Coordinates of C-alpha atoms and ligand atoms in Angstrom, one line a residue:
X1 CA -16.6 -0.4 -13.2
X2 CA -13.7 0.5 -15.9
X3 CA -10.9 -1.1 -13.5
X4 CA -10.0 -3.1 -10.7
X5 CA -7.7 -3.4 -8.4
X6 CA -6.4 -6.1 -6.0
X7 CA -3.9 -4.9 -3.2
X8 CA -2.0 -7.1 -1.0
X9 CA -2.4 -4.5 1.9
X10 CA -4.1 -1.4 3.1
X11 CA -2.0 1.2 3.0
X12 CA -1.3 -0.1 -0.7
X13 CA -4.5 0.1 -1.5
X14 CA -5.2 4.1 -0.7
X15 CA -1.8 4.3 -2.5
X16 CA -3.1 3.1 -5.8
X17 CA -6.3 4.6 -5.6
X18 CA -4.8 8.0 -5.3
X19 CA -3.1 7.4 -8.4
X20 CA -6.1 6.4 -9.9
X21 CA -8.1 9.3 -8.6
X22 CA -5.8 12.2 -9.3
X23 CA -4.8 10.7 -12.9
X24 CA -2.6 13.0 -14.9
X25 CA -2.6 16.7 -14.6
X26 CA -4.8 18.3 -16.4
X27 CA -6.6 15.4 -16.8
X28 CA -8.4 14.2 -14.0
X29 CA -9.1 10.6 -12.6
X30 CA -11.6 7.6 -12.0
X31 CA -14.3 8.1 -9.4
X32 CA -12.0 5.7 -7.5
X33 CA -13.5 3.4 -3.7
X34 CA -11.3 1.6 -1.5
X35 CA -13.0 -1.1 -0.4
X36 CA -11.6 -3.0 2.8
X37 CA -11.8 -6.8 1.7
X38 CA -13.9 -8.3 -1.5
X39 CA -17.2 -6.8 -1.1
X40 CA -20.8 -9.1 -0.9
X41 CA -23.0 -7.5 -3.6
X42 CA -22.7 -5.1 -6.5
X43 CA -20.6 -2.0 -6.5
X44 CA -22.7 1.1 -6.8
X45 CA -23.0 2.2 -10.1
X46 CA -21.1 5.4 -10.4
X47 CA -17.7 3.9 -9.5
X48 CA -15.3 3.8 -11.7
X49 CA -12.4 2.0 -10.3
X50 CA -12.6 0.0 -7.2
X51 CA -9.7 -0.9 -5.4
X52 CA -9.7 -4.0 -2.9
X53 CA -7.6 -3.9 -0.1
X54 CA -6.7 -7.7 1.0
X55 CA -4.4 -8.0 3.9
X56 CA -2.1 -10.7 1.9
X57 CA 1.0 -10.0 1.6
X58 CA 2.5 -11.5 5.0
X59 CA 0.0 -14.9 4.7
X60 CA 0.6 -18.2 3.5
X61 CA 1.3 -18.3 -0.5
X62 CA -1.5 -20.6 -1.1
X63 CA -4.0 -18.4 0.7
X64 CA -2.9 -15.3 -0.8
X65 CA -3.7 -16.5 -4.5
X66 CA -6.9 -18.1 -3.1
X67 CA -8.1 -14.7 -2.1
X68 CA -6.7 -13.1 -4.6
X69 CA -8.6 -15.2 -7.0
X70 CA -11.9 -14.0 -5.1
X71 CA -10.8 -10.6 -5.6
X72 CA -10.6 -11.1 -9.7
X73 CA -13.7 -12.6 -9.9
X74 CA -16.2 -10.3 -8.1
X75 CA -14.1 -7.6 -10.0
X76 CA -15.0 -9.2 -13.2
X77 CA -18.7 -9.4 -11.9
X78 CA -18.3 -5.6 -12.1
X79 CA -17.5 -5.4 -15.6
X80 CA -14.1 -4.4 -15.3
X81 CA -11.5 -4.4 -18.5
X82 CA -8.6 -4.4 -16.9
X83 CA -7.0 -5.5 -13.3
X84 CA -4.2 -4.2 -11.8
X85 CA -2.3 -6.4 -8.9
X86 CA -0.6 -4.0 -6.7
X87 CA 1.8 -4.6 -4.4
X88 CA 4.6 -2.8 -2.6
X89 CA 7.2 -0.1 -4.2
X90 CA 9.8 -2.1 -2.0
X91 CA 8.7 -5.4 -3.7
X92 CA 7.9 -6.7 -0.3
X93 CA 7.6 -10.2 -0.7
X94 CA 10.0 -13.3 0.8
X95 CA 12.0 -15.6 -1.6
X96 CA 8.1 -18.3 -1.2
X97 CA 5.8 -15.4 -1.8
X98 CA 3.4 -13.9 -2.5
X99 CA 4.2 -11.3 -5.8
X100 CA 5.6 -14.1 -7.8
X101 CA 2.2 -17.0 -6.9
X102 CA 0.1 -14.6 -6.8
X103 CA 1.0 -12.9 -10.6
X104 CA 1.3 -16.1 -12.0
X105 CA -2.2 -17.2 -10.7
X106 CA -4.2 -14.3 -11.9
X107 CA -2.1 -14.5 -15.3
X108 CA -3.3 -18.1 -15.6
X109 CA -6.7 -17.3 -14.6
X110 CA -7.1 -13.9 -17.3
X111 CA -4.9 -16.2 -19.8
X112 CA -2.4 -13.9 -20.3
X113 CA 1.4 -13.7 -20.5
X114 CA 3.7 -10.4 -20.9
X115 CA 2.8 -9.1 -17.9
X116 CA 4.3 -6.1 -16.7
X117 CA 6.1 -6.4 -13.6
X118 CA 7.3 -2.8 -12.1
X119 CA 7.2 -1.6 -8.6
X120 CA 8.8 2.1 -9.6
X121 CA 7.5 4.8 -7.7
X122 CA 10.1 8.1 -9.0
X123 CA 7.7 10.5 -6.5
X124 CA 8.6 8.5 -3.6
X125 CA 12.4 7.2 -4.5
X126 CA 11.5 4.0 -6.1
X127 CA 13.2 3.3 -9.2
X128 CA 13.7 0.1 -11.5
X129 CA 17.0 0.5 -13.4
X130 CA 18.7 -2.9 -14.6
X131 CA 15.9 -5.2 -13.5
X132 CA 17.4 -4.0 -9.8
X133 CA 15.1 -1.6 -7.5
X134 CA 16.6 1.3 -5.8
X135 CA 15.0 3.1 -3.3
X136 CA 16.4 6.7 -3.6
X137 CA 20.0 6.4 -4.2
X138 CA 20.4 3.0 -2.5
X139 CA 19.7 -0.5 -3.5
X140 CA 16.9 -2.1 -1.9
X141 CA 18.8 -4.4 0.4
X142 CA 21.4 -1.6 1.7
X143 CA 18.1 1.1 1.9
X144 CA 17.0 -0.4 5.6
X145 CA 14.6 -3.0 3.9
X146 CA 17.4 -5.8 4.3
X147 CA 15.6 -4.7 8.0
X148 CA 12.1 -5.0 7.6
X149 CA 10.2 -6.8 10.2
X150 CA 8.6 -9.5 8.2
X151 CA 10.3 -9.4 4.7
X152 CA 13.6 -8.5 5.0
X153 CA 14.7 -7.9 1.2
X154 CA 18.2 -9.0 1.1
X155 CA 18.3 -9.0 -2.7
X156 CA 18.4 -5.8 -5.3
X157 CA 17.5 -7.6 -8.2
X158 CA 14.2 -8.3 -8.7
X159 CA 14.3 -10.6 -11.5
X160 CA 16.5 -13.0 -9.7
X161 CA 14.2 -12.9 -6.3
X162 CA 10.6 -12.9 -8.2
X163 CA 12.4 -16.4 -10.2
X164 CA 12.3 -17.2 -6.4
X165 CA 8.9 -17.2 -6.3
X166 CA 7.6 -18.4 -9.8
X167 CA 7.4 -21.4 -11.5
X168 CA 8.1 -19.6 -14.9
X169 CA 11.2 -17.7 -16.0
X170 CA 11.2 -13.9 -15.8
X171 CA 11.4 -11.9 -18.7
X172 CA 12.8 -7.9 -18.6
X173 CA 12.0 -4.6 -20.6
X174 CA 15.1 -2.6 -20.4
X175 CA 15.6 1.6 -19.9
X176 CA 16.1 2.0 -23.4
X177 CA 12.8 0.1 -24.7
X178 CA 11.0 1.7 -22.4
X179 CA 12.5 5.4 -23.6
X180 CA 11.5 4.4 -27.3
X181 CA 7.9 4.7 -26.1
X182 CA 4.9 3.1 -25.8
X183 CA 4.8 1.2 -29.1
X184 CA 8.6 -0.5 -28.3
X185 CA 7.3 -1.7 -25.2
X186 CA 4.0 -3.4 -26.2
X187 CA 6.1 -5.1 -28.9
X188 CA 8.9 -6.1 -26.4
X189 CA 6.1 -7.3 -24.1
X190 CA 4.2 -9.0 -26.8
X191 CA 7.2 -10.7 -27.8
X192 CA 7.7 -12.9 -24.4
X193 CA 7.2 -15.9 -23.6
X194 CA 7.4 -15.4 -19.9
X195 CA 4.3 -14.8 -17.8
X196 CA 5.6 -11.9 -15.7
X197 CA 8.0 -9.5 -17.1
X198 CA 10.0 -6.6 -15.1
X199 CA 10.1 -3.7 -16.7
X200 CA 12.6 -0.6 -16.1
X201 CA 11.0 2.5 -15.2
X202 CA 12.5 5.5 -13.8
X203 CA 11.2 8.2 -14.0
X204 CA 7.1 9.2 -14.4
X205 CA 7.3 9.6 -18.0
X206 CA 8.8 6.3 -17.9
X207 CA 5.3 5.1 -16.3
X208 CA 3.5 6.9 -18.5
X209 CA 4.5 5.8 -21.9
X210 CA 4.8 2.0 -19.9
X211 CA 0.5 3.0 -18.8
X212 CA 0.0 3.7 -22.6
X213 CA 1.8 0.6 -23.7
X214 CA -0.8 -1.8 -21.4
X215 CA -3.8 0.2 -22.1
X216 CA -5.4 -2.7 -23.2
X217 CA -3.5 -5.5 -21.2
X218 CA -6.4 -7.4 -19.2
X219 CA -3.9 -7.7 -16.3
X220 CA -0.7 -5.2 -15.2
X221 CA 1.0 -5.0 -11.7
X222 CA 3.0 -3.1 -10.1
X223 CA 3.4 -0.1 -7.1
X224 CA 0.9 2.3 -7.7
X225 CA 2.8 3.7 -9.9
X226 CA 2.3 1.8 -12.5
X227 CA -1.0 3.3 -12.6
X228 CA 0.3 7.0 -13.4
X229 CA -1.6 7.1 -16.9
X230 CA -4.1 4.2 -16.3
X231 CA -7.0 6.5 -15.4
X232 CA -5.7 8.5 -18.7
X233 CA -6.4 5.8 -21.2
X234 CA -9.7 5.5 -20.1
X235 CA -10.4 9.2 -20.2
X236 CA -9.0 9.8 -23.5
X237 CA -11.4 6.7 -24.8
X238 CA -14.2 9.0 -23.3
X239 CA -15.5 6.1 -20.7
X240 CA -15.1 8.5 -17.5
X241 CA -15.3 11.9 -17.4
X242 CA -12.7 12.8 -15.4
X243 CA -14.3 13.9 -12.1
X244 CA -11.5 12.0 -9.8
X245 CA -11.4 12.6 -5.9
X246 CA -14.2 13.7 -3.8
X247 CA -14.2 17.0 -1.4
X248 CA -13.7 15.5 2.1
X249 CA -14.0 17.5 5.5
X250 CA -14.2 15.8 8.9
X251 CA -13.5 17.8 12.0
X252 CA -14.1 16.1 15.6
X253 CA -11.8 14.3 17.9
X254 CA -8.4 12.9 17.0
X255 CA -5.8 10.1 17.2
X256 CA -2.7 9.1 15.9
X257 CA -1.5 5.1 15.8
X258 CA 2.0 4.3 14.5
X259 CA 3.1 0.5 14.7
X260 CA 5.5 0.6 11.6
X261 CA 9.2 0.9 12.2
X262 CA 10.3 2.1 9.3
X263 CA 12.9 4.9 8.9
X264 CA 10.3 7.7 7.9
X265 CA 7.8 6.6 10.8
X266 CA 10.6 6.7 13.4
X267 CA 11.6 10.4 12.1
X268 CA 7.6 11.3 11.9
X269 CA 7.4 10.0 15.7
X270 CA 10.5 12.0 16.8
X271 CA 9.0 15.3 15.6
X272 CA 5.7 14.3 16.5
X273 CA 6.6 13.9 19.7
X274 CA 8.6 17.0 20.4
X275 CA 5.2 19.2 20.8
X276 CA 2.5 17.0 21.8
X277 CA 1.1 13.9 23.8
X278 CA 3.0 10.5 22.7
X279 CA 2.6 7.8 24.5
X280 CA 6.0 4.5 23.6
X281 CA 3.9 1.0 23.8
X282 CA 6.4 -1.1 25.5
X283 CA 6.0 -4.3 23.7
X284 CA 7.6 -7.2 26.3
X285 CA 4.4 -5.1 28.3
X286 CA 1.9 -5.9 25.7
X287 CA 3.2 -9.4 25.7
X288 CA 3.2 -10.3 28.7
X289 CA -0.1 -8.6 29.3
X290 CA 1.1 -5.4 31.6
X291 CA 0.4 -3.3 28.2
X292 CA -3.6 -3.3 27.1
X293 CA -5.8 -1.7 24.3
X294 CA -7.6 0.1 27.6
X295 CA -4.2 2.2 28.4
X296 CA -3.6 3.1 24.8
X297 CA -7.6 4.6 24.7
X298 CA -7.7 6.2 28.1
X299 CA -4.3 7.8 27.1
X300 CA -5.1 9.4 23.8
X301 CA -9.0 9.8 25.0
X302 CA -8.0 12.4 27.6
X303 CA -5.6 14.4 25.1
X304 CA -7.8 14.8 22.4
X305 CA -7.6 18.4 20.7
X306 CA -3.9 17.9 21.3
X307 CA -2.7 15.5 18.5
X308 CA -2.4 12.7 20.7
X309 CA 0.2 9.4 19.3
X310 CA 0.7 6.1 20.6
X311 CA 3.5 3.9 18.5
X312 CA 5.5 1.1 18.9
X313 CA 8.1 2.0 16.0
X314 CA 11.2 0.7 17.6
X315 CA 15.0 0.8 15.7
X316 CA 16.1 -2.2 14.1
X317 CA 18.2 -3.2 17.4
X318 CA 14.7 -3.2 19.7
X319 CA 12.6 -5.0 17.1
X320 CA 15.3 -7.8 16.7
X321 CA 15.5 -8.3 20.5
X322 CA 11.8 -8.6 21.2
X323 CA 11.4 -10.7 18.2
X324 CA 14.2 -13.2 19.8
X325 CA 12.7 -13.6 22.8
X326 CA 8.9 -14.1 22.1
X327 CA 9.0 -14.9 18.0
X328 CA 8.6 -12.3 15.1
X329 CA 4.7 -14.0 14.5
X330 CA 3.8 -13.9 18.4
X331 CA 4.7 -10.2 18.6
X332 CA 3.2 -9.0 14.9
X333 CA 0.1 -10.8 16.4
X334 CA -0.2 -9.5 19.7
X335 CA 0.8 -5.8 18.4
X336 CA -2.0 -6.0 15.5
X337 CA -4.6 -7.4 18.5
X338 CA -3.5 -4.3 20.1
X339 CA -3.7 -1.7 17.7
X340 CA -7.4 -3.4 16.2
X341 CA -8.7 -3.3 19.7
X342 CA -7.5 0.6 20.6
X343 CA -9.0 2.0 17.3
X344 CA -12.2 -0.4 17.6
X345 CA -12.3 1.5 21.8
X346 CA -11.4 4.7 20.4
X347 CA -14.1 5.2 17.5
X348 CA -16.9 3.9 20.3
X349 CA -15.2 6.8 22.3
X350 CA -16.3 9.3 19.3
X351 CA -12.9 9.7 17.4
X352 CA -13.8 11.1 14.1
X353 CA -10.4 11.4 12.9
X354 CA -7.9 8.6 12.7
X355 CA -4.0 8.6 11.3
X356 CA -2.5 5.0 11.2
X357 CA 1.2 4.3 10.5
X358 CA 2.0 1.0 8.7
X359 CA 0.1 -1.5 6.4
X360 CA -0.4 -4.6 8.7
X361 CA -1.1 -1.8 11.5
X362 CA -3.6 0.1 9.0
X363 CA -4.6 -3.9 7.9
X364 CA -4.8 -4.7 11.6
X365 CA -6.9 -1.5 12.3
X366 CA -9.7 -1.1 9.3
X367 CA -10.6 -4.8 10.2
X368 CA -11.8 -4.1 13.4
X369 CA -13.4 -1.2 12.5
X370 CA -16.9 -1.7 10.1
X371 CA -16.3 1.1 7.6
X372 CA -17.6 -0.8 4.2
X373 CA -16.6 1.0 1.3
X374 CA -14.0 4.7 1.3
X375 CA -14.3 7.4 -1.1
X376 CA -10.9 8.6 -1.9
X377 CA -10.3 12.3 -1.4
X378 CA -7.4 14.4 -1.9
X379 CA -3.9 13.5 -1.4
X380 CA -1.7 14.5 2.0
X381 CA 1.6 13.2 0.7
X382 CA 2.7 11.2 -2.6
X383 CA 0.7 7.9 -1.7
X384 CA -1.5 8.8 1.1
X385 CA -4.8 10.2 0.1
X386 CA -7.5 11.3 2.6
X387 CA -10.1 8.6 2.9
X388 CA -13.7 8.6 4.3
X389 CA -16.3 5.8 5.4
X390 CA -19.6 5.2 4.6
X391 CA -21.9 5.2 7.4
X392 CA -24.1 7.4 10.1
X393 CA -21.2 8.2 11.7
X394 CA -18.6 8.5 9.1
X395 CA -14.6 8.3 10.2
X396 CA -11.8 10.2 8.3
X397 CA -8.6 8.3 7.6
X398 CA -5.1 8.3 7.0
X399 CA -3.5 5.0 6.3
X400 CA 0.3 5.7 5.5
X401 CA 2.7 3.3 4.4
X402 CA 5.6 2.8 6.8
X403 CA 7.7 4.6 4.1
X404 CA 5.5 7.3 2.8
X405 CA 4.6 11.1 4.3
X406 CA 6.9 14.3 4.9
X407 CA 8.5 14.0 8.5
X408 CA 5.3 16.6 9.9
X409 CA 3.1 14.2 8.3
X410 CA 1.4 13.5 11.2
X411 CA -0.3 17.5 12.2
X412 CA -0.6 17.8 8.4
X413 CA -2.4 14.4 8.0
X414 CA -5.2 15.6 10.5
X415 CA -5.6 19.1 9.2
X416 CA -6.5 17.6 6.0
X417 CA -8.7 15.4 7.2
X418 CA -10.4 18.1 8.9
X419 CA -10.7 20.1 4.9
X420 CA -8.3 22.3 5.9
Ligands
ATP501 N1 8.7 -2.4 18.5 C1 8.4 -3.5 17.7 N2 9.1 -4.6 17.8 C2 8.9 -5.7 17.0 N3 8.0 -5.7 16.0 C3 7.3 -4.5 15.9 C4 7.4 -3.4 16.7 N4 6.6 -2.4 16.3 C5 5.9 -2.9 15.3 N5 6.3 -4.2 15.0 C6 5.8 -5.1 13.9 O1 6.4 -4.6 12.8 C7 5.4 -4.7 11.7 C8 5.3 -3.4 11.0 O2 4.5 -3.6 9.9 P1 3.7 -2.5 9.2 O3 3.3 -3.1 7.9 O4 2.6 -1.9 10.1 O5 4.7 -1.3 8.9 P2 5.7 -1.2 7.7 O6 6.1 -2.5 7.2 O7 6.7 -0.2 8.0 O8 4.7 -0.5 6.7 P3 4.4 -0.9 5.2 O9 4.0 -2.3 5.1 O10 3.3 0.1 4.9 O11 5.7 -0.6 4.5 C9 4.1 -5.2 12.3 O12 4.1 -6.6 12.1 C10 4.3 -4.9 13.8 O13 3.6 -5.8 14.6
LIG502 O1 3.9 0.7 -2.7 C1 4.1 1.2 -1.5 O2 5.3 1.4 -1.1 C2 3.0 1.3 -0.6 O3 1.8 1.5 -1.2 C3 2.9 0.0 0.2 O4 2.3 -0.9 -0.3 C4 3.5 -0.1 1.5 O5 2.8 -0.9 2.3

C-alpha cells in the first residue's frame, strides 16, 4: 500500500477514494478500497491506496484522536509513505473538535510540522481564499452550514476556528504562493513553524501544484481534494500503474435512504418524490416509538422496481423544533438506530442496491451492515463513486454526502449501480 487514508466519516471516505481512483486525466489512479473501520489483518496485496472510513467526526475529541491513531498505525503496518487525514469540504468540526486534535495528534505521532491544511473542493463549490472557505459564492456560515445539525459553522475563517481547536498557532499559504507553484509552496511550508498550516486553493490547478508540492510530505489533510494529484506523484515515480477504478454492475432490488437535511438532499427528495414511492419518517413518531425500522422495510420492500425513498430531511425550522423538544443527541441517535436497523432488514430482504443520503446516516448504515472491504468504481457525481462489497452476496452502494449529487441524483445513482 503506496497511501493511506484516515476519514472522519463515510461518505468522506468514498469521496477521497474517488479522487484517488480516477487521478488526473489521462493519467489514471491507485487501485483504491474503502474499508468501513480499521481493518484486523493485512490488506490484500494489490491495493494501492486504502482508505478507512472512521465515523469520528461528531464523537468526543479524545476518542476521535485515539482511533485515529489506530487508523495510522495499521496503515503504517501496510507500508504506506504517505497519509492523508480527510475531513469535510465544509470543515465540519465544532470550536473542541475534532480537525484541529486530531491533525495535531497524527503530526506529533509522524513527527512532522507544515502540514497542509485545505478543505477546497472547486468541482463541488468549495473554495479557500484568504484563509476563509466559501462554499460557492457564499461564506461558509451564510451558505446554510451556520444550520447544520450537529456542527453548525458559524465562522468563515478557518484559521481563526482550527486555533479553536489546537494547542499550536496556525500558519497560512496565501493565493499567490500557491500560484507561484509547487516549489513556492514547499518552501513556504517548509518554512513554518506551526504544525498545521491552511493553505489557499481555488481552483484544481491550485490543488494540483499544492499535490506536487507535498509529494513527499509523510502526512497532508484536507477535503478530498487535496488529493487531485496525489495518485499522480505516485504514478509518475512508476510505483502504480495506473489501473484506477474497477468495472462495477449490480442489478437486483432497490432502496433509497435519505436522513441528511442538507439543502441538496431536500431538492434531491423533492424531485425524487414527484414520480415515485417516498415515504416522510415523522421523527416525534420514531421517538416516541409509533415510527419503527419494520414500516420503513415493509414500505420500500413492496415498491421495489419503483425507486422506492424513505427520508427524514426536514428544513432547518422542523429540525430545530424536534431537536428542542427531545435533544439534538437523543434524536441523531434514535434516527441512526433507525436508519442501521431498516438497511440491516432490507439487505436480509434481498436488496442488492442501496443509495444513502448523509455521512452519519451512511456511518449509521454500513455499520450495521457486514460488507468488509469496497472496491471503488466509477464516479456518479463529483464525490460519490459507485462502491461494491465483498462477499457471497455482494451489495452496490451509494453513500452521498449531504451536499454532494445533481438534484436527479437519486434514479441516476441506481442506474449506475446497476452498470448502466
Ligand atoms: N428531521 C430531522 N430532525 C432532526 N434531526 C434530523 C432530522 N433528519 C435527520 N436528522 C439528523 O441530522 C443529521 C444529518 O447528518 P448526516 O451526516 O447524515 O447528513 P449531512 O450532515 O447533511 O451529511 P454530510 O455529513 O455528509 O454533510 C443526523 O444526525 C440525523 O440524525
Ligand atoms: O468533503 C466533503 O464535503 C464530503 O466528503 C464529506 O465529508 C461530507 O460528509
Amino acid at each position: 500500500m503506496l497511501l493511506g487514508v484516515i476519514a472522519d466519516d463515510f461518505t468522506g471516505a468514498s469521496d477521497i477514494a474517488n479522487t484517488l481512483a480516477k487521478g488526473l486525466p489521462g493519467e489514471g489512479g491507485l487501485r483504491t478500497v474503502q474499508y468501513l473501520g480499521i481493518p484486523h489483518g493485512k490488506a490484500e496485496p494489490d491495493v494501492e491506496a486504502g482508505v478507512i472510513a472512521l465515523k469520528s467526526r461528531s464523537i468526543e475529541a479524545a476518542a476521535a484522536v485515539e482511533q485515529s491513531l489506530a487508523a495510522l498505525r495499521w496503515l503504517l503496518g501496510q507500508d504506506c509513505e504517505q497519509i492523508v487525514f480527510k475531513y469535510c469540504s465544509t470543515f465540519d468540526s465544532t470550536p473542541q473538535g475534532n480537525i484541529g486534535p486530531v491533525a495535531e495528534a497524527l503530526a506529533r505521532a509522524l513527527d512532522v510540522k507544515g502540514v497542509v491544511v485545505c478543505p477546497a473542493f472547486p468541482g463541488a463549490g468549495r473554495t479557500v481564499y484568504q484563509g476563509h472557505l466559501f462554499v460557492k459564492d457564499r461564506l461558509l456560515n451564510e451558505s446554510g452550514l451556520q444550520n447544520h445539525p450537529l456542527n453548525p459553522m458559524t465562522d468563515a475563517d478557518i484559521r481563526r476556528w482550527l486555533r479553536l481547536q489546537t494547542t499550536g498557532g496556525v500558519g497560512h499559504v496565501d493565493i499567490a504562493t500557491v500560484r507561484e507553484g509547487p516549489a513556492s509552496i514547499k518552501a513556504a511550508l517548509r518554512k513554518q513553524d506551526n504544525t498545521l498550516v491552511i493553505v489557499d486553493a481555488i481552483t484544481d490547478d491550485d490543488l494540483v501544484a499544492i499535490g506536487r508540492a507535498v509529494a513527499s510530505c509523510r502526512l497532508v489533510t484536507g477535503g478530498s481534494g487535496i488529493a487531485i494529484s496525489l495518485a499522480a506523484n505516485f504514478i509518475g515515480r512508476g510505483l502504480a500503474a495506473g489501473t484506477g477504478a474497477a468495472v462495477i454492475g449490480m442489478d437486483g432490488p432497490e432502496a433509497i435512504l435519505a436522513g441528511s437535511c442538507s439543502g441538496a438532499t431536500r431538492e434531491q427528495v423533492d424531485i425524487h418524490r414527484k414520480d415515485h414511492p417516498a415515504l416522510a419518517i415523522d421523527v416525534a413518531g420514531v421517538l416516541d416509538g409509533s415510527v419503527t425500522a419494520a414500516d420503513l422495510t415493509s414500505f420500500l420492500l413492496a415498491n421495489r422496481g419503483r425507486a422506492p425513498l424513505v427520508y427524514s430531511s426536514g428544513t432547518p425550522g422542523e429540525v430545530q423544533a424536534v431537536q428542542a423538544r427531545f435533544g439534538r443527541e437523543t434524536v441523531a441517535a434514535a434516527l441512526d438506530g433507525l436508519f442501521a436497523s431498516t438497511a440491516r432488514e432490507l439487505v436480509k430482504a434481498g436488496i442488492r442496491r442501496l443509495v444513502v443520503a448523509g455521512g452519519e446516516t451512511s456511518g449509521a448504515v454500513v455499520s450495521a451492515l457486514d460488507l468488509g472491504a469496497l472496491t471503488i468504481g466509477a464516479e456518479i457525481d463529483p464525490g460519490v463513486p459507485v462502491l461494491l462489497s465483498g462477499g457471497d452476496e455482494p451489495v452496490a452502494l451509494a453513500l452521498k454526502s449531504g451536499n454532494f449529487g445533481a438534484p436527479d441524483f437519486f434514479t441516476k445513482a441506481l442506474e449506475r449501480l446497476a452498470g448502466r
